[in-house]
Amino acid sequence: MFSTRFLIAFALYCLALDTTSGKPLADGLKACKKSDPKLDECLLNMLRQAKPQLMQGNPELNLPPLDPVHIPRVSVYKNLQDIRVTGELSNLTAKGASSITFKSLKVNLKANTWDMVIAIPLVTFVTDFNLNVTLKVIPMPVFGNGLCEGKISHSVVRFHANTEVKQRKLKLNDIKIDLNLGDVEVHIIKSQNPSLAQTTSQFFNMNKRLILDLVTPVAEDVVRQMLLRYGNRILSTVEISDLLID
């Protein structure tokens, strides 16, 4: 939930080219041959080489820089055994996209599928919140708004995309996301009720597995929806021949 926007943006940047100049975002990149027995490695190297310049964003494609990333609003609604959270986060700023590494990429041209694994060593975030939190250990709901900060470390994201080539453009039909958040820390630094905020922060950090179970499906859903919503708009500017040639 806290780091999803920069993951989304980075996945889009990996496929976006400068259509005004007709050249890749990073100098020296060449399209990969479909017949190359090391096609996956070729495409993976393309992403790795493009990463430094991709981080700068592309104003002509209306893509902002990746690090930091600003998210105006994220809705939250989740109910687990010991915790229920509803409300929203706003003015979220996440830092750490520059630490992303591409672990693997596998393309099946016959099945039109793309599978990618990305590792994220560390993301730090700060966000305003307006939440209703019900904890099993507290006999009353915790209402309020305020400011919290935290970090997520040792995360791994797996993307599985079903695609098609339509009018010489790559199109996303569906995406499956498997997000594995390694560790999380959350601290409420400003709240209407400081004593309850401290109790809530202590509960969060003493029950990290529960919080990870709470955050993960929300993050996966946000990533999937935004990739499908904005991904095809970005891909509409890219010729498939910019990525793959016969």
PDB file of C-alpha atoms in Angstrom:
ATOM      1  CA  MET A   1       0.000   0.000   0.000  1.00  0.00           C
ATOM      2  CA  PHE A   2       2.832   2.423   0.857  1.00  0.00           C
ATOM      3  CA  SER A   3       5.234   1.594  -1.991  1.00  0.00           C
ATOM      4  CA  THR A   4       3.014   0.601  -4.845  1.00  0.00           C
ATOM      5  CA  ARG A   5       3.056   3.803  -6.913  1.00  0.00           C
ATOM      6  CA  PHE A   6       6.772   3.754  -7.631  1.00  0.00           C
ATOM      7  CA  LEU A   7       6.540   0.059  -8.561  1.00  0.00           C
ATOM      8  CA  ILE A   8       3.769   0.933 -10.990  1.00  0.00           C
ATOM      9  CA  ALA A   9       5.650   3.855 -12.436  1.00  0.00           C
ATOM     10  CA  PHE A  10       8.842   1.880 -12.863  1.00  0.00           C
ATOM     11  CA  ALA A  11       7.109  -0.951 -14.699  1.00  0.00           C
ATOM     12  CA  LEU A  12       5.663   1.623 -17.111  1.00  0.00           C
ATOM     13  CA  TYR A  13       8.952   3.438 -17.577  1.00  0.00           C
ATOM     14  CA  CYS A  14      10.606   0.182 -18.542  1.00  0.00           C
ATOM     15  CA  LEU A  15       8.461   0.069 -21.674  1.00  0.00           C
ATOM     16  CA  ALA A  16       8.155   3.769 -22.487  1.00  0.00           C
ATOM     17  CA  LEU A  17      10.323   5.345 -25.230  1.00  0.00           C
ATOM     18  CA  ASP A  18      10.857   8.913 -26.377  1.00  0.00           C
ATOM     19  CA  THR A  19       8.527   8.972 -29.355  1.00  0.00           C
ATOM     20  CA  THR A  20       9.414  12.521 -30.291  1.00  0.00           C
ATOM     21  CA  SER A  21      13.041  11.707 -31.102  1.00  0.00           C
ATOM     22  CA  GLY A  22      12.389   8.091 -32.092  1.00  0.00           C
ATOM     23  CA  LYS A  23      15.297   7.037 -29.867  1.00  0.00           C
ATOM     24  CA  PRO A  24      15.304   4.999 -26.658  1.00  0.00           C
ATOM     25  CA  LEU A  25      15.406   6.883 -23.391  1.00  0.00           C
ATOM     26  CA  ALA A  26      18.945   5.606 -22.806  1.00  0.00           C
ATOM     27  CA  ASP A  27      21.598   5.938 -25.507  1.00  0.00           C
ATOM     28  CA  GLY A  28      23.025   2.760 -26.971  1.00  0.00           C
ATOM     29  CA  LEU A  29      19.967   0.560 -26.492  1.00  0.00           C
ATOM     30  CA  LYS A  30      19.034  -1.675 -29.400  1.00  0.00           C
ATOM     31  CA  ALA A  31      15.922  -3.771 -29.975  1.00  0.00           C
ATOM     32  CA  CYS A  32      16.313  -7.480 -29.228  1.00  0.00           C
ATOM     33  CA  LYS A  33      15.956 -10.168 -31.878  1.00  0.00           C
ATOM     34  CA  LYS A  34      13.046 -12.536 -31.398  1.00  0.00           C
ATOM     35  CA  SER A  35      15.218 -15.451 -32.541  1.00  0.00           C
ATOM     36  CA  ASP A  36      17.942 -14.714 -30.005  1.00  0.00           C
ATOM     37  CA  PRO A  37      18.363 -17.810 -27.779  1.00  0.00           C
ATOM     38  CA  LYS A  38      19.158 -15.380 -24.964  1.00  0.00           C
ATOM     39  CA  LEU A  39      16.167 -13.128 -25.606  1.00  0.00           C
ATOM     40  CA  ASP A  40      15.219 -12.886 -21.928  1.00  0.00           C
ATOM     41  CA  GLU A  41      18.747 -11.819 -21.030  1.00  0.00           C
ATOM     42  CA  CYS A  42      18.785  -9.247 -23.852  1.00  0.00           C
ATOM     43  CA  LEU A  43      15.550  -7.617 -22.669  1.00  0.00           C
ATOM     44  CA  LEU A  44      16.698  -7.737 -19.047  1.00  0.00           C
ATOM     45  CA  ASN A  45      19.952  -5.986 -19.945  1.00  0.00           C
ATOM     46  CA  MET A  46      17.931  -3.365 -21.827  1.00  0.00           C
ATOM     47  CA  LEU A  47      15.988  -2.565 -18.659  1.00  0.00           C
ATOM     48  CA  ARG A  48      19.120  -2.439 -16.526  1.00  0.00           C
ATOM     49  CA  GLN A  49      20.922  -0.103 -18.925  1.00  0.00           C
ATOM     50  CA  ALA A  50      17.910   2.197 -19.177  1.00  0.00           C
ATOM     51  CA  LYS A  51      17.361   2.444 -15.429  1.00  0.00           C
ATOM     52  CA  PRO A  52      19.502   5.552 -14.622  1.00  0.00           C
ATOM     53  CA  GLN A  53      17.813   7.730 -17.238  1.00  0.00           C
ATOM     54  CA  LEU A  54      14.391   6.215 -16.636  1.00  0.00           C
ATOM     55  CA  MET A  55      14.621   7.410 -13.035  1.00  0.00           C
ATOM     56  CA  GLN A  56      14.626  10.995 -14.321  1.00  0.00           C
ATOM     57  CA  GLY A  57      11.142  10.580 -15.813  1.00  0.00           C
ATOM     58  CA  ASN A  58       9.887  11.829 -19.182  1.00  0.00           C
ATOM     59  CA  PRO A  59       7.875  15.081 -19.232  1.00  0.00           C
ATOM     60  CA  GLU A  60       6.845  14.535 -22.877  1.00  0.00           C
ATOM     61  CA  LEU A  61       5.073  11.330 -21.827  1.00  0.00           C
ATOM     62  CA  ASN A  62       3.763  12.981 -18.643  1.00  0.00           C
ATOM     63  CA  LEU A  63       5.847  10.623 -16.484  1.00  0.00           C
ATOM     64  CA  PRO A  64       7.315  12.194 -13.318  1.00  0.00           C
ATOM     65  CA  PRO A  65      10.639  11.207 -11.723  1.00  0.00           C
ATOM     66  CA  LEU A  66      10.558   7.965  -9.783  1.00  0.00           C
ATOM     67  CA  ASP A  67      12.416   8.909  -6.652  1.00  0.00           C
ATOM     68  CA  PRO A  68      10.690  10.266  -4.645  1.00  0.00           C
ATOM     69  CA  VAL A  69       7.163   9.370  -5.744  1.00  0.00           C
ATOM     70  CA  HIS A  70       4.090  11.288  -4.577  1.00  0.00           C
ATOM     71  CA  ILE A  71       0.676   9.608  -4.259  1.00  0.00           C
ATOM     72  CA  PRO A  72      -2.317  11.923  -3.718  1.00  0.00           C
ATOM     73  CA  ARG A  73      -4.660   9.350  -2.163  1.00  0.00           C
ATOM     74  CA  VAL A  74      -4.991   5.628  -1.340  1.00  0.00           C
ATOM     75  CA  SER A  75      -8.262   4.180  -0.044  1.00  0.00           C
ATOM     76  CA  VAL A  76      -8.007   1.549   2.677  1.00  0.00           C
ATOM     77  CA  TYR A  77     -10.563  -1.093   3.649  1.00  0.00           C
ATOM     78  CA  LYS A  78      -9.402  -4.338   5.203  1.00  0.00           C
ATOM     79  CA  ASN A  79     -10.742  -6.660   7.871  1.00  0.00           C
ATOM     80  CA  LEU A  80      -8.617  -9.362   9.511  1.00  0.00           C
ATOM     81  CA  GLN A  81      -9.076 -11.383  12.686  1.00  0.00           C
ATOM     82  CA  ASP A  82      -7.364  -8.924  15.061  1.00  0.00           C
ATOM     83  CA  ILE A  83      -7.586  -5.665  13.167  1.00  0.00           C
ATOM     84  CA  ARG A  84      -9.988  -3.708  10.966  1.00  0.00           C
ATOM     85  CA  VAL A  85      -8.898  -0.597   9.079  1.00  0.00           C
ATOM     86  CA  THR A  86     -10.982   1.765   6.956  1.00  0.00           C
ATOM     87  CA  GLY A  87     -10.254   5.231   5.639  1.00  0.00           C
ATOM     88  CA  GLU A  88      -7.565   6.701   3.439  1.00  0.00           C
ATOM     89  CA  LEU A  89      -3.960   7.796   3.171  1.00  0.00           C
ATOM     90  CA  SER A  90      -3.132  11.088   1.472  1.00  0.00           C
ATOM     91  CA  ASN A  91      -0.080  13.108   0.415  1.00  0.00           C
ATOM     92  CA  LEU A  92       2.030   9.974   0.524  1.00  0.00           C
ATOM     93  CA  THR A  93       5.707  10.343  -0.385  1.00  0.00           C
ATOM     94  CA  ALA A  94       7.823   7.238  -0.953  1.00  0.00           C
ATOM     95  CA  LYS A  95      11.598   7.150  -1.452  1.00  0.00           C
ATOM     96  CA  GLY A  96      13.755   4.231  -2.541  1.00  0.00           C
ATOM     97  CA  ALA A  97      12.957   3.509  -6.171  1.00  0.00           C
ATOM     98  CA  SER A  98      16.603   4.036  -7.077  1.00  0.00           C
ATOM     99  CA  SER A  99      17.441   0.867  -5.157  1.00  0.00           C
ATOM    100  CA  ILE A 100      15.258  -1.338  -7.406  1.00  0.00           C
ATOM    101  CA  THR A 101      17.036  -4.222  -9.118  1.00  0.00           C
ATOM    102  CA  PHE A 102      15.725  -6.374 -11.959  1.00  0.00           C
ATOM    103  CA  LYS A 103      16.189  -9.996 -10.915  1.00  0.00           C
ATOM    104  CA  SER A 104      14.711 -11.847 -13.880  1.00  0.00           C
ATOM    105  CA  LEU A 105      12.585 -11.486 -17.006  1.00  0.00           C
ATOM    106  CA  LYS A 106      10.952 -14.243 -19.025  1.00  0.00           C
ATOM    107  CA  VAL A 107       9.037 -13.654 -22.248  1.00  0.00           C
ATOM    108  CA  ASN A 108       6.883 -16.240 -24.015  1.00  0.00           C
ATOM    109  CA  LEU A 109       6.202 -14.816 -27.469  1.00  0.00           C
ATOM    110  CA  LYS A 110       3.831 -17.638 -28.453  1.00  0.00           C
ATOM    111  CA  ALA A 111       1.695 -17.293 -25.329  1.00  0.00           C
ATOM    112  CA  ASN A 112       2.134 -13.486 -25.250  1.00  0.00           C
ATOM    113  CA  THR A 113       3.168 -13.481 -21.588  1.00  0.00           C
ATOM    114  CA  TRP A 114       5.779 -11.425 -19.781  1.00  0.00           C
ATOM    115  CA  ASP A 115       7.049 -12.417 -16.326  1.00  0.00           C
ATOM    116  CA  MET A 116       9.347 -10.169 -14.309  1.00  0.00           C
ATOM    117  CA  VAL A 117      10.814 -10.228 -10.812  1.00  0.00           C
ATOM    118  CA  ILE A 118      11.936  -7.001  -9.128  1.00  0.00           C
ATOM    119  CA  ALA A 119      13.742  -6.707  -5.796  1.00  0.00           C
ATOM    120  CA  ILE A 120      13.302  -3.622  -3.615  1.00  0.00           C
ATOM    121  CA  PRO A 121      15.857  -3.406  -0.788  1.00  0.00           C
ATOM    122  CA  LEU A 122      14.316  -0.448   1.030  1.00  0.00           C
ATOM    123  CA  VAL A 123      11.443   2.016   0.733  1.00  0.00           C
ATOM    124  CA  THR A 124      10.817   4.801   3.231  1.00  0.00           C
ATOM    125  CA  PHE A 125       7.521   6.675   3.335  1.00  0.00           C
ATOM    126  CA  VAL A 126       5.627   9.436   5.075  1.00  0.00           C
ATOM    127  CA  THR A 127       1.886   9.983   4.732  1.00  0.00           C
ATOM    128  CA  ASP A 128      -1.097  11.766   6.213  1.00  0.00           C
ATOM    129  CA  PHE A 129      -3.851   9.419   7.359  1.00  0.00           C
ATOM    130  CA  ASN A 130      -7.533   9.549   8.208  1.00  0.00           C
ATOM    131  CA  LEU A 131      -8.391   6.100   9.530  1.00  0.00           C
ATOM    132  CA  ASN A 132     -10.740   4.116  11.719  1.00  0.00           C
ATOM    133  CA  VAL A 133      -8.692   1.318  13.302  1.00  0.00           C
ATOM    134  CA  THR A 134     -10.277  -1.379  15.448  1.00  0.00           C
ATOM    135  CA  LEU A 135      -7.775  -3.542  17.377  1.00  0.00           C
ATOM    136  CA  LYS A 136      -8.630  -6.636  19.365  1.00  0.00           C
ATOM    137  CA  VAL A 137      -6.383  -5.459  22.223  1.00  0.00           C
ATOM    138  CA  ILE A 138      -8.198  -2.102  22.536  1.00  0.00           C
ATOM    139  CA  PRO A 139     -11.895  -2.173  23.580  1.00  0.00           C
ATOM    140  CA  MET A 140     -12.781   0.842  21.425  1.00  0.00           C
ATOM    141  CA  PRO A 141     -12.162   1.975  17.843  1.00  0.00           C
ATOM    142  CA  VAL A 142      -9.263   4.355  17.219  1.00  0.00           C
ATOM    143  CA  PHE A 143     -10.552   7.256  15.119  1.00  0.00           C
ATOM    144  CA  GLY A 144      -8.496  10.098  13.860  1.00  0.00           C
ATOM    145  CA  ASN A 145      -6.110  11.651  11.454  1.00  0.00           C
ATOM    146  CA  GLY A 146      -2.480  12.539  11.615  1.00  0.00           C
ATOM    147  CA  LEU A 147       0.911  11.778  10.141  1.00  0.00           C
ATOM    148  CA  CYS A 148       2.883   8.548  10.079  1.00  0.00           C
ATOM    149  CA  GLU A 149       6.200   7.376   8.696  1.00  0.00           C
ATOM    150  CA  GLY A 150       7.838   4.031   8.171  1.00  0.00           C
ATOM    151  CA  LYS A 151       9.911   1.762   6.003  1.00  0.00           C
ATOM    152  CA  ILE A 152       9.467  -1.441   4.032  1.00  0.00           C
ATOM    153  CA  SER A 153      12.532  -3.577   3.368  1.00  0.00           C
ATOM    154  CA  HIS A 154      13.551  -6.745   1.544  1.00  0.00           C
ATOM    155  CA  SER A 155      10.547  -6.802  -0.779  1.00  0.00           C
ATOM    156  CA  VAL A 156      10.120  -8.830  -3.973  1.00  0.00           C
ATOM    157  CA  VAL A 157       7.512  -8.143  -6.672  1.00  0.00           C
ATOM    158  CA  ARG A 158       6.512 -10.668  -9.352  1.00  0.00           C
ATOM    159  CA  PHE A 159       4.546  -9.526 -12.395  1.00  0.00           C
ATOM    160  CA  HIS A 160       2.755 -11.852 -14.835  1.00  0.00           C
ATOM    161  CA  ALA A 161       1.266  -9.977 -17.777  1.00  0.00           C
ATOM    162  CA  ASN A 162      -0.918 -11.364 -20.560  1.00  0.00           C
ATOM    163  CA  THR A 163      -0.448  -9.240 -23.656  1.00  0.00           C
ATOM    164  CA  GLU A 164      -1.250  -8.958 -27.329  1.00  0.00           C
ATOM    165  CA  VAL A 165       0.180  -7.017 -30.250  1.00  0.00           C
ATOM    166  CA  LYS A 166      -2.477  -4.819 -31.812  1.00  0.00           C
ATOM    167  CA  GLN A 167      -1.749  -2.340 -34.624  1.00  0.00           C
ATOM    168  CA  ARG A 168       1.970  -2.818 -33.987  1.00  0.00           C
ATOM    169  CA  LYS A 169       1.578  -1.836 -30.333  1.00  0.00           C
ATOM    170  CA  LEU A 170       1.932  -3.956 -27.218  1.00  0.00           C
ATOM    171  CA  LYS A 171      -1.301  -4.090 -25.204  1.00  0.00           C
ATOM    172  CA  LEU A 172      -1.833  -5.292 -21.636  1.00  0.00           C
ATOM    173  CA  ASN A 173      -4.881  -7.552 -21.323  1.00  0.00           C
ATOM    174  CA  ASP A 174      -4.437  -8.657 -17.719  1.00  0.00           C
ATOM    175  CA  ILE A 175      -1.807  -8.536 -14.988  1.00  0.00           C
ATOM    176  CA  LYS A 176      -1.271 -10.702 -11.936  1.00  0.00           C
ATOM    177  CA  ILE A 177       0.794  -9.329  -9.062  1.00  0.00           C
ATOM    178  CA  ASP A 178       2.566 -11.321  -6.349  1.00  0.00           C
ATOM    179  CA  LEU A 179       3.968  -8.918  -3.771  1.00  0.00           C
ATOM    180  CA  ASN A 180       6.183 -10.220  -0.982  1.00  0.00           C
ATOM    181  CA  LEU A 181       6.922  -7.536   1.616  1.00  0.00           C
ATOM    182  CA  GLY A 182       9.870  -8.670   3.718  1.00  0.00           C
ATOM    183  CA  ASP A 183       9.636  -6.355   6.716  1.00  0.00           C
ATOM    184  CA  VAL A 184       7.677  -3.254   7.716  1.00  0.00           C
ATOM    185  CA  GLU A 185       7.915  -0.601  10.415  1.00  0.00           C
ATOM    186  CA  VAL A 186       5.227   2.021  11.043  1.00  0.00           C
ATOM    187  CA  HIS A 187       5.380   4.943  13.486  1.00  0.00           C
ATOM    188  CA  ILE A 188       2.617   7.486  14.078  1.00  0.00           C
ATOM    189  CA  ILE A 189       4.391  10.808  14.588  1.00  0.00           C
ATOM    190  CA  LYS A 190       1.376  13.108  14.853  1.00  0.00           C
ATOM    191  CA  SER A 191      -2.195  12.327  15.926  1.00  0.00           C
ATOM    192  CA  GLN A 192      -5.307  13.777  17.569  1.00  0.00           C
ATOM    193  CA  ASN A 193      -4.840  11.264  20.398  1.00  0.00           C
ATOM    194  CA  PRO A 194      -1.120  10.751  21.204  1.00  0.00           C
ATOM    195  CA  SER A 195      -1.671   8.001  23.798  1.00  0.00           C
ATOM    196  CA  LEU A 196      -3.788   5.865  21.478  1.00  0.00           C
ATOM    197  CA  ALA A 197      -1.389   6.603  18.632  1.00  0.00           C
ATOM    198  CA  GLN A 198       1.494   5.243  20.697  1.00  0.00           C
ATOM    199  CA  THR A 199      -0.479   2.101  21.551  1.00  0.00           C
ATOM    200  CA  THR A 200      -1.388   1.608  17.895  1.00  0.00           C
ATOM    201  CA  SER A 201       2.242   2.045  16.781  1.00  0.00           C
ATOM    202  CA  GLN A 202       3.377  -0.501  19.360  1.00  0.00           C
ATOM    203  CA  PHE A 203       0.718  -2.952  18.198  1.00  0.00           C
ATOM    204  CA  PHE A 204       1.760  -2.511  14.561  1.00  0.00           C
ATOM    205  CA  ASN A 205       5.414  -3.205  15.251  1.00  0.00           C
ATOM    206  CA  MET A 206       4.753  -6.113  17.602  1.00  0.00           C
ATOM    207  CA  ASN A 207       2.466  -7.792  15.040  1.00  0.00           C
ATOM    208  CA  LYS A 208       4.335  -7.257  11.779  1.00  0.00           C
ATOM    209  CA  ARG A 209       3.056 -10.413  10.128  1.00  0.00           C
ATOM    210  CA  LEU A 210      -0.512  -9.267  10.701  1.00  0.00           C
ATOM    211  CA  ILE A 211       0.263  -5.838   9.240  1.00  0.00           C
ATOM    212  CA  LEU A 212       1.966  -7.402   6.217  1.00  0.00           C
ATOM    213  CA  ASP A 213      -1.118  -9.549   5.657  1.00  0.00           C
ATOM    214  CA  LEU A 214      -3.188  -6.371   5.869  1.00  0.00           C
ATOM    215  CA  VAL A 215      -1.038  -4.308   3.500  1.00  0.00           C
ATOM    216  CA  THR A 216      -0.139  -6.885   0.826  1.00  0.00           C
ATOM    217  CA  PRO A 217      -3.527  -7.509  -0.873  1.00  0.00           C
ATOM    218  CA  VAL A 218      -4.306  -3.783  -0.883  1.00  0.00           C
ATOM    219  CA  ALA A 219      -0.956  -3.063  -2.534  1.00  0.00           C
ATOM    220  CA  GLU A 220      -1.420  -5.822  -5.109  1.00  0.00           C
ATOM    221  CA  ASP A 221      -4.857  -4.525  -6.060  1.00  0.00           C
ATOM    222  CA  VAL A 222      -3.638  -0.933  -6.432  1.00  0.00           C
ATOM    223  CA  VAL A 223      -0.691  -2.027  -8.582  1.00  0.00           C
ATOM    224  CA  ARG A 224      -2.892  -4.131 -10.862  1.00  0.00           C
ATOM    225  CA  GLN A 225      -5.562  -1.480 -11.367  1.00  0.00           C
ATOM    226  CA  MET A 226      -3.126   1.319 -12.076  1.00  0.00           C
ATOM    227  CA  LEU A 227      -0.976  -0.757 -14.448  1.00  0.00           C
ATOM    228  CA  LEU A 228      -4.026  -1.675 -16.502  1.00  0.00           C
ATOM    229  CA  ARG A 229      -5.394   1.865 -16.379  1.00  0.00           C
ATOM    230  CA  TYR A 230      -2.248   3.734 -17.319  1.00  0.00           C
ATOM    231  CA  GLY A 231      -0.088   1.026 -18.849  1.00  0.00           C
ATOM    232  CA  ASN A 232      -1.911   0.836 -22.157  1.00  0.00           C
ATOM    233  CA  ARG A 233      -1.938   4.613 -22.466  1.00  0.00           C
ATOM    234  CA  ILE A 234       1.856   4.599 -22.215  1.00  0.00           C
ATOM    235  CA  LEU A 235       2.276   1.548 -24.428  1.00  0.00           C
ATOM    236  CA  SER A 236       0.201   3.217 -27.131  1.00  0.00           C
ATOM    237  CA  THR A 237       3.241   5.433 -27.776  1.00  0.00           C
ATOM    238  CA  VAL A 238       5.596   2.461 -28.281  1.00  0.00           C
ATOM    239  CA  GLU A 239       6.079   0.422 -31.439  1.00  0.00           C
ATOM    240  CA  ILE A 240       6.702  -3.244 -30.665  1.00  0.00           C
ATOM    241  CA  SER A 241       9.628  -3.014 -33.105  1.00  0.00           C
ATOM    242  CA  ASP A 242      11.340  -0.656 -30.630  1.00  0.00           C
ATOM    243  CA  LEU A 243      11.602  -3.612 -28.280  1.00  0.00           C
ATOM    244  CA  LEU A 244      11.647  -6.669 -30.536  1.00  0.00           C
ATOM    245  CA  ILE A 245      12.719  -7.230 -34.152  1.00  0.00           C
ATOM    246  CA  ASP A 246      12.702 -10.340 -36.357  1.00  0.00           C
TER     247      ASP A 246
END
